[in-house]
PDB file of C-alpha atoms in Angstrom:
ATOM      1  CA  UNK Y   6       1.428  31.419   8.145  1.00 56.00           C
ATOM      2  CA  UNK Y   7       0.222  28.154   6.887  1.00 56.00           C
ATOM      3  CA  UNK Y   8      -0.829  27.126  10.239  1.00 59.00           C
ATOM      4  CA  UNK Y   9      -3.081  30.346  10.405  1.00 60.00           C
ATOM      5  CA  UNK Y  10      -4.461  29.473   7.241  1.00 62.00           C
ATOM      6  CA  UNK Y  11      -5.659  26.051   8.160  1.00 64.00           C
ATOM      7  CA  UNK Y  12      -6.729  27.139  11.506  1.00 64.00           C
ATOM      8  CA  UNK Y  13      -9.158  29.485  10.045  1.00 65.00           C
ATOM      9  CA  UNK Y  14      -9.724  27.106   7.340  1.00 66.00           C
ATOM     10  CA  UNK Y  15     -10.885  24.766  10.050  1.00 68.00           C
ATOM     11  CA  UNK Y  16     -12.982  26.860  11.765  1.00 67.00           C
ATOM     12  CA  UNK Y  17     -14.783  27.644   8.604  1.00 69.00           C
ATOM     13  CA  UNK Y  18     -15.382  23.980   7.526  1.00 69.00           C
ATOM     14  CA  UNK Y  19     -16.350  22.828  11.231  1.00 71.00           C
ATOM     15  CA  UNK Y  20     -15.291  19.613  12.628  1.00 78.00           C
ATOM     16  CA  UNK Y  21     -15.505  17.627   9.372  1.00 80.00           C
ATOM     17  CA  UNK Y  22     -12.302  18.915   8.677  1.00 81.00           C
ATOM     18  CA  UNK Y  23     -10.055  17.683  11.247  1.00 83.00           C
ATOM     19  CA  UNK Y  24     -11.313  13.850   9.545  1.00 86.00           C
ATOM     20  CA  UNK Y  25     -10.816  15.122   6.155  1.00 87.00           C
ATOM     21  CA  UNK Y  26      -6.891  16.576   7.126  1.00 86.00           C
ATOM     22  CA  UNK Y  27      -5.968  13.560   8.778  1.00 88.00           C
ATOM     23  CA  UNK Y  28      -7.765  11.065   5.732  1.00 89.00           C
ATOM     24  CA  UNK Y  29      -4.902  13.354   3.400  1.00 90.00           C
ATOM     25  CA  UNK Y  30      -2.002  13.495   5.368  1.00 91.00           C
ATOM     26  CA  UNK Y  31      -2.047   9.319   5.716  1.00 92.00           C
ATOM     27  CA  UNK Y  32      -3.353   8.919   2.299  1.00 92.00           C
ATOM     28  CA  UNK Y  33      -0.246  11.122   1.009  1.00 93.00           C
ATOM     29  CA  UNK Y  34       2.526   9.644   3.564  1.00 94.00           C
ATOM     30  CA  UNK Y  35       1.710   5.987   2.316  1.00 94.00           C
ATOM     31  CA  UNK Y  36       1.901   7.426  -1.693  1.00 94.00           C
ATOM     32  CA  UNK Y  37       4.774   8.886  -0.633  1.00 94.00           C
ATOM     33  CA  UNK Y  38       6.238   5.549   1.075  1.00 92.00           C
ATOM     34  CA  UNK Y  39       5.284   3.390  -2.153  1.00 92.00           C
ATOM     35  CA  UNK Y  40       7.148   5.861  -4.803  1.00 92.00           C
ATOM     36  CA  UNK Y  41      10.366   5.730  -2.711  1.00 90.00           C
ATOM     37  CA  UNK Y  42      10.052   1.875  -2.953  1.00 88.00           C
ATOM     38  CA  UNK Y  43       9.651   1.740  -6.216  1.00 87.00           C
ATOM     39  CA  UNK Y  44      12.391   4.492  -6.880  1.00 86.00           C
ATOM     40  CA  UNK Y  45      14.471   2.255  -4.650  1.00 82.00           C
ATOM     41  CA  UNK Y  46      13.499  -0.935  -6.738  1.00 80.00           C
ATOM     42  CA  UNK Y  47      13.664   0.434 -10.044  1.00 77.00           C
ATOM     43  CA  UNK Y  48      17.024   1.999  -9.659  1.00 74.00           C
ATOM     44  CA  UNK Y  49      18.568  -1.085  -8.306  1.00 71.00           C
ATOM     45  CA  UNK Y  50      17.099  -3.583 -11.161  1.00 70.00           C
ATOM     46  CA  UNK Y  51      16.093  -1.567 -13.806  1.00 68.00           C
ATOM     47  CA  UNK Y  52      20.102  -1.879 -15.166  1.00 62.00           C
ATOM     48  CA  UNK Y  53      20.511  -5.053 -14.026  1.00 63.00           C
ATOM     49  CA  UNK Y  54      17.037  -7.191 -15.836  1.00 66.00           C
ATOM     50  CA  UNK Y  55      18.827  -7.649 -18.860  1.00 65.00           C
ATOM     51  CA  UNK Y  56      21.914  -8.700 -17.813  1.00 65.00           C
ATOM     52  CA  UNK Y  57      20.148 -11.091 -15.788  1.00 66.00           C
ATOM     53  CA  UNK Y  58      17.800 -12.313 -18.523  1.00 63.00           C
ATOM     54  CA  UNK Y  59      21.155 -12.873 -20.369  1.00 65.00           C
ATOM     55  CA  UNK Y  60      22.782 -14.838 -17.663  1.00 66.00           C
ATOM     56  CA  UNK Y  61      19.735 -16.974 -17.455  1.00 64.00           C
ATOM     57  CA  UNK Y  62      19.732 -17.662 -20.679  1.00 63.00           C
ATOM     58  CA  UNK Y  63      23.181 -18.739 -20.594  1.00 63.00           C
ATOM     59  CA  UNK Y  64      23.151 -20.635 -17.775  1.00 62.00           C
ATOM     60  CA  UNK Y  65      26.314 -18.714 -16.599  1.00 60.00           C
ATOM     61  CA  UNK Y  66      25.734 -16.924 -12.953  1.00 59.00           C
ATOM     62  CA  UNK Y  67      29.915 -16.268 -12.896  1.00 57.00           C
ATOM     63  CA  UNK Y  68      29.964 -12.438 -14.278  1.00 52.00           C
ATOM     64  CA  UNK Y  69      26.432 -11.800 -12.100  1.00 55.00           C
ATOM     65  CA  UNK Y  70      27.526 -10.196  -8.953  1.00 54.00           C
ATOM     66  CA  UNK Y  71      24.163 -10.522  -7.673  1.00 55.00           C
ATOM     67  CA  UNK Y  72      25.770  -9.028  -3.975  1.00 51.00           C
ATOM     68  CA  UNK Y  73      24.865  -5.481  -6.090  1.00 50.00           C
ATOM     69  CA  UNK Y  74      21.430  -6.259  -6.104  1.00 53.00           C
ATOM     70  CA  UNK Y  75      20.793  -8.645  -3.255  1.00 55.00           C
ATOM     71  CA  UNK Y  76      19.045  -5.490  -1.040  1.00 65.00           C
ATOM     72  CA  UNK Y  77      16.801  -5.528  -3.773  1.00 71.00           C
ATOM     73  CA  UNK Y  78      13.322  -7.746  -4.992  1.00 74.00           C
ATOM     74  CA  UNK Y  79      14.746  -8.894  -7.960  1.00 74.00           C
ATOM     75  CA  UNK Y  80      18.485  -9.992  -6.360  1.00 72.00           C
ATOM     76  CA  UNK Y  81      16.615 -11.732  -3.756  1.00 76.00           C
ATOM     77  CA  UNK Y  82      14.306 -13.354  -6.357  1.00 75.00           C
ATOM     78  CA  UNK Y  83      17.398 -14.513  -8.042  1.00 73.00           C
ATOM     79  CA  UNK Y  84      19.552 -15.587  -5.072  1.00 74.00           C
ATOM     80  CA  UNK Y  85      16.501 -17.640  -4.146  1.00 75.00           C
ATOM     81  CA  UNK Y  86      15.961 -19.104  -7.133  1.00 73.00           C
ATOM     82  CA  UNK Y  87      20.030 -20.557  -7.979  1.00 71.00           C
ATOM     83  CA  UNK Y  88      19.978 -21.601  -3.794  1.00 74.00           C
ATOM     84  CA  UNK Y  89      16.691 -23.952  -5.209  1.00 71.00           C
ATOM     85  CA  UNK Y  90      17.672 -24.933  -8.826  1.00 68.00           C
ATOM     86  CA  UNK Y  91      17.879 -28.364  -8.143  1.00 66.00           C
ATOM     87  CA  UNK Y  92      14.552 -28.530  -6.638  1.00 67.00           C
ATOM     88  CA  UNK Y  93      11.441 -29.495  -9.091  1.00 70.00           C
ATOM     89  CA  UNK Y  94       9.218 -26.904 -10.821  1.00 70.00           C
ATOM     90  CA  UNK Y  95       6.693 -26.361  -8.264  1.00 75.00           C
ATOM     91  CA  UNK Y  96       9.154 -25.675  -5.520  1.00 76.00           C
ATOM     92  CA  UNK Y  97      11.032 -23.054  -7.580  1.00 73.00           C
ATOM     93  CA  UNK Y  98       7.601 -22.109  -8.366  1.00 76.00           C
ATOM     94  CA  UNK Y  99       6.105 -21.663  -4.898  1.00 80.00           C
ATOM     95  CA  UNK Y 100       9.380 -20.187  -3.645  1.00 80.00           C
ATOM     96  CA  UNK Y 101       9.308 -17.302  -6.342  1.00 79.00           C
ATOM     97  CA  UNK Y 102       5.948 -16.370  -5.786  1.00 81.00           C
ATOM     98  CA  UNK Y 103       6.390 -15.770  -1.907  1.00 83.00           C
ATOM     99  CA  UNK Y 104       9.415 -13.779  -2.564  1.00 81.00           C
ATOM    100  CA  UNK Y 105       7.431 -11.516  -5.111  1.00 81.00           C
ATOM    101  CA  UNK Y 106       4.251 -11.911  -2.234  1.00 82.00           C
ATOM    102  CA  UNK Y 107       6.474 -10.683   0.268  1.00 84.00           C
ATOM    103  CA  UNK Y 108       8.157  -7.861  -1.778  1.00 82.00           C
ATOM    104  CA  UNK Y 109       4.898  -6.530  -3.820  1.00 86.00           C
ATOM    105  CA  UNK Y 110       1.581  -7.272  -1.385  1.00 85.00           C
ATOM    106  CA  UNK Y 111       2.755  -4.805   1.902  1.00 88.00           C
ATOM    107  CA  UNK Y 112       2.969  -1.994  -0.804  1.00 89.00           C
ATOM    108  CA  UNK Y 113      -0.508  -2.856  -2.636  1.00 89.00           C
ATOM    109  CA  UNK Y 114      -2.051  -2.598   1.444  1.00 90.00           C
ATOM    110  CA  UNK Y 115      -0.533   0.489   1.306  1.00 91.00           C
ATOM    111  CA  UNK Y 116      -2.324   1.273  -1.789  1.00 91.00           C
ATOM    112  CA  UNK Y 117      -5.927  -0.187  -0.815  1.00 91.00           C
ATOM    113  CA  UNK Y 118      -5.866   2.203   2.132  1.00 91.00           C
ATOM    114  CA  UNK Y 119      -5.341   5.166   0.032  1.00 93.00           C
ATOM    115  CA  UNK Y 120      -8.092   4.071  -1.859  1.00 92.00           C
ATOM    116  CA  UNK Y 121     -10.385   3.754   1.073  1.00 92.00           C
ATOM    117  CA  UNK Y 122      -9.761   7.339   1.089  1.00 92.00           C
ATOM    118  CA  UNK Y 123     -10.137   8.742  -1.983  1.00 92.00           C
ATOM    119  CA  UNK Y 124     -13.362   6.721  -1.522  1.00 91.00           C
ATOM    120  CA  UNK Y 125     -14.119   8.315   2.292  1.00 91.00           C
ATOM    121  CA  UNK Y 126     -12.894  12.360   1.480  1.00 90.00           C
ATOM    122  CA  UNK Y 127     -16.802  13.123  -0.722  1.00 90.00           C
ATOM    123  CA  UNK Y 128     -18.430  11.099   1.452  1.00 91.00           C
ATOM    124  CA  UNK Y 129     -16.862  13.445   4.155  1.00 89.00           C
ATOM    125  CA  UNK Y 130     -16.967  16.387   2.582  1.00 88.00           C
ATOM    126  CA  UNK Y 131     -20.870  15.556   1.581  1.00 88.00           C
ATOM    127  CA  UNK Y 132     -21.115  14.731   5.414  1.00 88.00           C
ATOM    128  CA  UNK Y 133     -20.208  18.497   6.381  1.00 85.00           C
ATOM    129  CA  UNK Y 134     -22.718  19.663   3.649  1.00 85.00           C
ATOM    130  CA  UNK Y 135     -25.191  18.535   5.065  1.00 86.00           C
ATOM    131  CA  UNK Y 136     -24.186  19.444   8.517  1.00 83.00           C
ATOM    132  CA  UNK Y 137     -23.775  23.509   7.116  1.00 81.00           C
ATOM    133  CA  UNK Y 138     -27.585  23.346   5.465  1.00 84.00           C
ATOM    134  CA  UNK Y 139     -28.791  21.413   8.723  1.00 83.00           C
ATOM    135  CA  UNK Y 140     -27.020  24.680  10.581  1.00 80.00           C
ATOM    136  CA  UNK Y 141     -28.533  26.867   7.938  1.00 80.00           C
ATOM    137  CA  UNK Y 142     -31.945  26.003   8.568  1.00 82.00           C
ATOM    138  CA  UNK Y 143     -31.885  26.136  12.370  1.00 80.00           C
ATOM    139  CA  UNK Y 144     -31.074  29.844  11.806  1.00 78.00           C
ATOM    140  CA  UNK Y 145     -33.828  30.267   9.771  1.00 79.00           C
ATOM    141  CA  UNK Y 146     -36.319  28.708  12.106  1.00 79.00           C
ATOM    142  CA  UNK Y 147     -34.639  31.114  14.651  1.00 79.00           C
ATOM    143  CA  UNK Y 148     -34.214  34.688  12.774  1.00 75.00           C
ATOM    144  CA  UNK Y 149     -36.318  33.957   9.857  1.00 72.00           C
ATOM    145  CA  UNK Y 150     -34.579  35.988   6.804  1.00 71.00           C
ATOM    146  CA  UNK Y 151     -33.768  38.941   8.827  1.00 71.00           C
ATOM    147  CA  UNK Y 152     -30.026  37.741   9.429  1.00 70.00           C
ATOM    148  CA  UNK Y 153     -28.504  37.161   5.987  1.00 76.00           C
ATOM    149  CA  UNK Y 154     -25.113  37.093   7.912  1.00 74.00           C
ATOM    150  CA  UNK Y 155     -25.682  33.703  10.017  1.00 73.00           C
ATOM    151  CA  UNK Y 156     -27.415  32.412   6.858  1.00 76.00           C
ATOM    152  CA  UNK Y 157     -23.956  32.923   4.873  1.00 78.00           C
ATOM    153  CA  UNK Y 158     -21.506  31.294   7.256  1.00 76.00           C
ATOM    154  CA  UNK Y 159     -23.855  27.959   7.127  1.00 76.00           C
ATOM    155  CA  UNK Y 160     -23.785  27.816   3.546  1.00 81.00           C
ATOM    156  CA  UNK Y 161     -20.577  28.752   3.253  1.00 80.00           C
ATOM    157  CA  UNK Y 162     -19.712  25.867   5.746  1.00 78.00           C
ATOM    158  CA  UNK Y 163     -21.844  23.623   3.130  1.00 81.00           C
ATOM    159  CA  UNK Y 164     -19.674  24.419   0.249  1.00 85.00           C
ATOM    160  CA  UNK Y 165     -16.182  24.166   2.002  1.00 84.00           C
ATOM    161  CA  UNK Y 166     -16.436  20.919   3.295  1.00 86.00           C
ATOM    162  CA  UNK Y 167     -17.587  19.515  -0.054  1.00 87.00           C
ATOM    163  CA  UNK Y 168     -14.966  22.013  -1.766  1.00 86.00           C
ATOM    164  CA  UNK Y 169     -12.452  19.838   0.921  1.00 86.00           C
ATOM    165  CA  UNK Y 170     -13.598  16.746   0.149  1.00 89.00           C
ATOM    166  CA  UNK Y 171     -13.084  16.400  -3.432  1.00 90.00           C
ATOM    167  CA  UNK Y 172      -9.667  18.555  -2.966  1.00 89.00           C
ATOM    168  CA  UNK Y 173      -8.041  15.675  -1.076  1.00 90.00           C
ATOM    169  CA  UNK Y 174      -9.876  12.864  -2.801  1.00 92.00           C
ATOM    170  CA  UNK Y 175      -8.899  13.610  -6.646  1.00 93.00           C
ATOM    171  CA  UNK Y 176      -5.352  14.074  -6.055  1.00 93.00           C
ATOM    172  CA  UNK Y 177      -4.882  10.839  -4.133  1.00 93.00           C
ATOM    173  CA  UNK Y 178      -7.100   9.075  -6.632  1.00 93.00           C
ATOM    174  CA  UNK Y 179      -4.870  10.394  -9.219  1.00 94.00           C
ATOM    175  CA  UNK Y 180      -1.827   9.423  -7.725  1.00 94.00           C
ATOM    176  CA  UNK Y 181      -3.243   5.698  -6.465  1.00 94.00           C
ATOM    177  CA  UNK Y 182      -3.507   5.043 -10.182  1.00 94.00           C
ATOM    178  CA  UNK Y 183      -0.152   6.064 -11.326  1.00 93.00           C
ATOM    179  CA  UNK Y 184       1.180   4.335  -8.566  1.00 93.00           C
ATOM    180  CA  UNK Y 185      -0.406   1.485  -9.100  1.00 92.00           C
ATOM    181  CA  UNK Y 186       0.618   0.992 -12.801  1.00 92.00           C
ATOM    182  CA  UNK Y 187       4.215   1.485 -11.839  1.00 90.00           C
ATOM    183  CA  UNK Y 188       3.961  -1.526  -8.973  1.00 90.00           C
ATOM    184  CA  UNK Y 189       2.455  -3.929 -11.752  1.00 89.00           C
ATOM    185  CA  UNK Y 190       4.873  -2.898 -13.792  1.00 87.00           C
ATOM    186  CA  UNK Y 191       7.718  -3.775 -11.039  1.00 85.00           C
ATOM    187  CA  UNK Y 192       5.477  -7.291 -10.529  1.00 84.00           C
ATOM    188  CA  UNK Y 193       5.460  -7.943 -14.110  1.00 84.00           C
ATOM    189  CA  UNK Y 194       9.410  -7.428 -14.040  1.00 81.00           C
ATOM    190  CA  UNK Y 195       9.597  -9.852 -11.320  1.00 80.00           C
ATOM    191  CA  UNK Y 196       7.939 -12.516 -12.753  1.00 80.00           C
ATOM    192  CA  UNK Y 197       9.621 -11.969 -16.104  1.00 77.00           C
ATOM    193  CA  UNK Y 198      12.443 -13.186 -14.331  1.00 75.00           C
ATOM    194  CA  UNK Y 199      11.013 -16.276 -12.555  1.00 74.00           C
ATOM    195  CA  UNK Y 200       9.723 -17.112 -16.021  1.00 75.00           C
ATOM    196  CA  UNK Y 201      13.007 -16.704 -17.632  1.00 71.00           C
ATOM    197  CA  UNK Y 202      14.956 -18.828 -15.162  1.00 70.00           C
ATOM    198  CA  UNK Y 203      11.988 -21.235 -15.264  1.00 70.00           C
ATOM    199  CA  UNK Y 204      11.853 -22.176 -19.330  1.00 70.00           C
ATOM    200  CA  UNK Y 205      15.962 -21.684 -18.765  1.00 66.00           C
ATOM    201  CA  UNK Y 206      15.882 -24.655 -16.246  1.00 62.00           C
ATOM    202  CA  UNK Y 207      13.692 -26.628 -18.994  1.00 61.00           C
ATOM    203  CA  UNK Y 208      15.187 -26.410 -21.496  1.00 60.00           C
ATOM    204  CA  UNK Y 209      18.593 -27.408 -19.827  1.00 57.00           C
ATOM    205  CA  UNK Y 210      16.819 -30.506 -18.147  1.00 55.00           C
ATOM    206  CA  UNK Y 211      15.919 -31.303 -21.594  1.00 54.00           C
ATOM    207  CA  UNK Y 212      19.469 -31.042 -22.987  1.00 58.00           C
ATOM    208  CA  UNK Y 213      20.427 -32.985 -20.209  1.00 56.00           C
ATOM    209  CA  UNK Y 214      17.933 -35.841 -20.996  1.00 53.00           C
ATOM    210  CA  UNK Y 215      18.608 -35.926 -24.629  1.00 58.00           C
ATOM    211  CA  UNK Y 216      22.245 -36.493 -24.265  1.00 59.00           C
ATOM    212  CA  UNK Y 217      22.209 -39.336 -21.490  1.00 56.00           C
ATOM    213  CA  UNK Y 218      23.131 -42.735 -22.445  1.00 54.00           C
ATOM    214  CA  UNK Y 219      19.472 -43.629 -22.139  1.00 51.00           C
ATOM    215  CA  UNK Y 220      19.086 -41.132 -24.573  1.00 47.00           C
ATOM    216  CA  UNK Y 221      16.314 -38.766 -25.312  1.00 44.00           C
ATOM    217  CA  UNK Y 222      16.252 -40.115 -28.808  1.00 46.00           C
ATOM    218  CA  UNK Y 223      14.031 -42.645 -27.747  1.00 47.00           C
ATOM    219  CA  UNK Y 224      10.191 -42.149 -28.847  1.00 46.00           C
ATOM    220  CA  UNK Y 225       7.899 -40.394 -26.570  1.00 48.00           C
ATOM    221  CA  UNK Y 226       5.533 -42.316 -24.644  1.00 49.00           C
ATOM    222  CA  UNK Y 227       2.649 -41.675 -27.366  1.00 45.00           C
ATOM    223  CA  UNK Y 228       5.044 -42.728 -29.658  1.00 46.00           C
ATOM    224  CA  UNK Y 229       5.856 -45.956 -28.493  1.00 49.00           C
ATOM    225  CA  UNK Y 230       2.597 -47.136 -27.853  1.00 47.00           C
ATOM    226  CA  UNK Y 231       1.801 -46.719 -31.005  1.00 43.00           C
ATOM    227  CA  UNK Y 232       4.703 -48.466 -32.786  1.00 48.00           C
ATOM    228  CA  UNK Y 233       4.280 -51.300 -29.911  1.00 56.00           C
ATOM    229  CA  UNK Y 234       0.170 -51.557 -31.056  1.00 50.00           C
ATOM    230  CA  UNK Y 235       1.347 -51.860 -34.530  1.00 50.00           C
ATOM    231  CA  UNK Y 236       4.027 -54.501 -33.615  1.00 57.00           C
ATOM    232  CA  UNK Y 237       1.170 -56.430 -31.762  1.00 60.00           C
ATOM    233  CA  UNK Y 238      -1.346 -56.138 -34.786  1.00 57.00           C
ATOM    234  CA  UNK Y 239       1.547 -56.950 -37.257  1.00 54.00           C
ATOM    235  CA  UNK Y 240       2.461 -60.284 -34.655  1.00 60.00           C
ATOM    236  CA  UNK Y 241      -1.518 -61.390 -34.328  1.00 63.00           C
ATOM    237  CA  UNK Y 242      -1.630 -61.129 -38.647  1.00 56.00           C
ATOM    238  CA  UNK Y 243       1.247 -63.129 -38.853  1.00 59.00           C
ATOM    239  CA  UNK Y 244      -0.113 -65.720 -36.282  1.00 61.00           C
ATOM    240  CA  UNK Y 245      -3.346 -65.856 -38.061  1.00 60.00           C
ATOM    241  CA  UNK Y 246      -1.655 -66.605 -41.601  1.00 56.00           C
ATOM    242  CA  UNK Y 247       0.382 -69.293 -40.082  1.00 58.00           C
ATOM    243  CA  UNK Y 248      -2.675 -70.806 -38.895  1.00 57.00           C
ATOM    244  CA  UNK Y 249      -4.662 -70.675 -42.249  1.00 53.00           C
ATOM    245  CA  UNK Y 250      -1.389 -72.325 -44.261  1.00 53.00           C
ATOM    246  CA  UNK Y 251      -1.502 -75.050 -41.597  1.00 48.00           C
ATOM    247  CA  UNK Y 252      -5.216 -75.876 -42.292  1.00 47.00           C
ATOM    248  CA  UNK Y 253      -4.319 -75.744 -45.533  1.00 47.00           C
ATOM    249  CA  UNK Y 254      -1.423 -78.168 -45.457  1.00 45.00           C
ATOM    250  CA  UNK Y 255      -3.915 -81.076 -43.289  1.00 46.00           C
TER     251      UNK Y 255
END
């Protein structure tokens, strides 16, 4: 039955809408593909962000069992990030990003090819519009108005394909945009976590500092160059005073 309908449907529209079917069906199999990743994603982090926000901020990865959510972005983000702890900022830095990268940017391709469609299905469906007037007018030139019949099926040719084009391109535009928010959203997750484990790993290196023998308590650099100027300016005064009591004394 449905396969009757979109035969005759075809045959209707003209060969416009064999692009226009085939534009749809990828445009809907690669929404399709993205929602299942991010069902797959969300389920598998959405219950686990806090706790891992929490063991961050503890610095305590004991009670993670990160083996839970290791098939996921986020466990992989994380597993990454403890392997490279030791390694300096932009490392941990670089490393995150290309795990995010590698999770996030195959999905938005995904999503820029729907687009193209959305973008392709009027242009399409304008395309066979302009085909059923071009066929209109040939019958004109041919029968003149004495064959209303012909007339109609051109027309009606016109207003199908345009009627097809904006049927597949609105729903896929509708959906690219939903879709879209919920993958920033996941990316936005992500890096919550790479930010969390970075100002975690700060602020530990800077409880480590602080309570070496060298000791943090020193002054910062500012600090000291300052006291050191004022030491020197404080030296070269007492210098000069020395001198003028000497002149004095001769």
């Amino acid at each position: 039955m449905l396969y009757e309908i979109i035969f005759v449907y075809c045959q209707k529209t003209g060969i416009i809408a064999l692009p226009l079917f085939l534009s749809g069906l990828v445009g809907w199999y690669y929404i399709i593909d993205v929602l299942f990743f991010l069902r797959r994603e969300t389920s598998k982090t959405k219950n686990s962000i806090k706790k891992i926000h929490d063991c961050i901020k503890k610095n305590d990865f004991s009670s993670l069992h990160i083996e839970a959510i290791g098939h996921s972005a986020a466990g992989e983000l994380l597993k990454t990030m403890i392997k490279n702890r030791g390694s300096s900022k932009t490392v941990i830095h670089n490393t995150a990003r290309e795990i995010i990268l590698n999770s996030i940017v195959p999905y938005l391709a995904r999503l820029s090819t729907v687009r193209v469609f959305t973008s392709i299905a009027p242009l399409l469906g304008l395309l066979g519009t302009v085909d059923g007037m071009i066929a209109t007018f040939k019958i004109i030139s041919y029968y003149g108005n004495t064959n209303p019949v012909l007339m109609a099926d051109g027309i009606s040719e016109a207003l199908l394909t345009t009627q097809a084009g904006l049927t597949v391109a609105f729903p896929l535009l509708f959906m690219f945009v939903v879709v879209k928010a919920r993958l920033n959203a996941l990316t936005n997750e992500l890096e919550s976590i790479y930010m969390a484990f970075i100002t975690q790993s700060n602020d530990l290196a800077l409880r480590k500092l602080r309570a070496s023998p060298a000791g943090y308590s020193q002054k910062p650099d500012f600090a000291r160059f300052v006291e050191n100027k004022a030491d020197k300016i404080i030296a070269d005064r007492d210098i000069s005073n020395n001198s003028g009591q000497k002149h004095e004394i001769k």
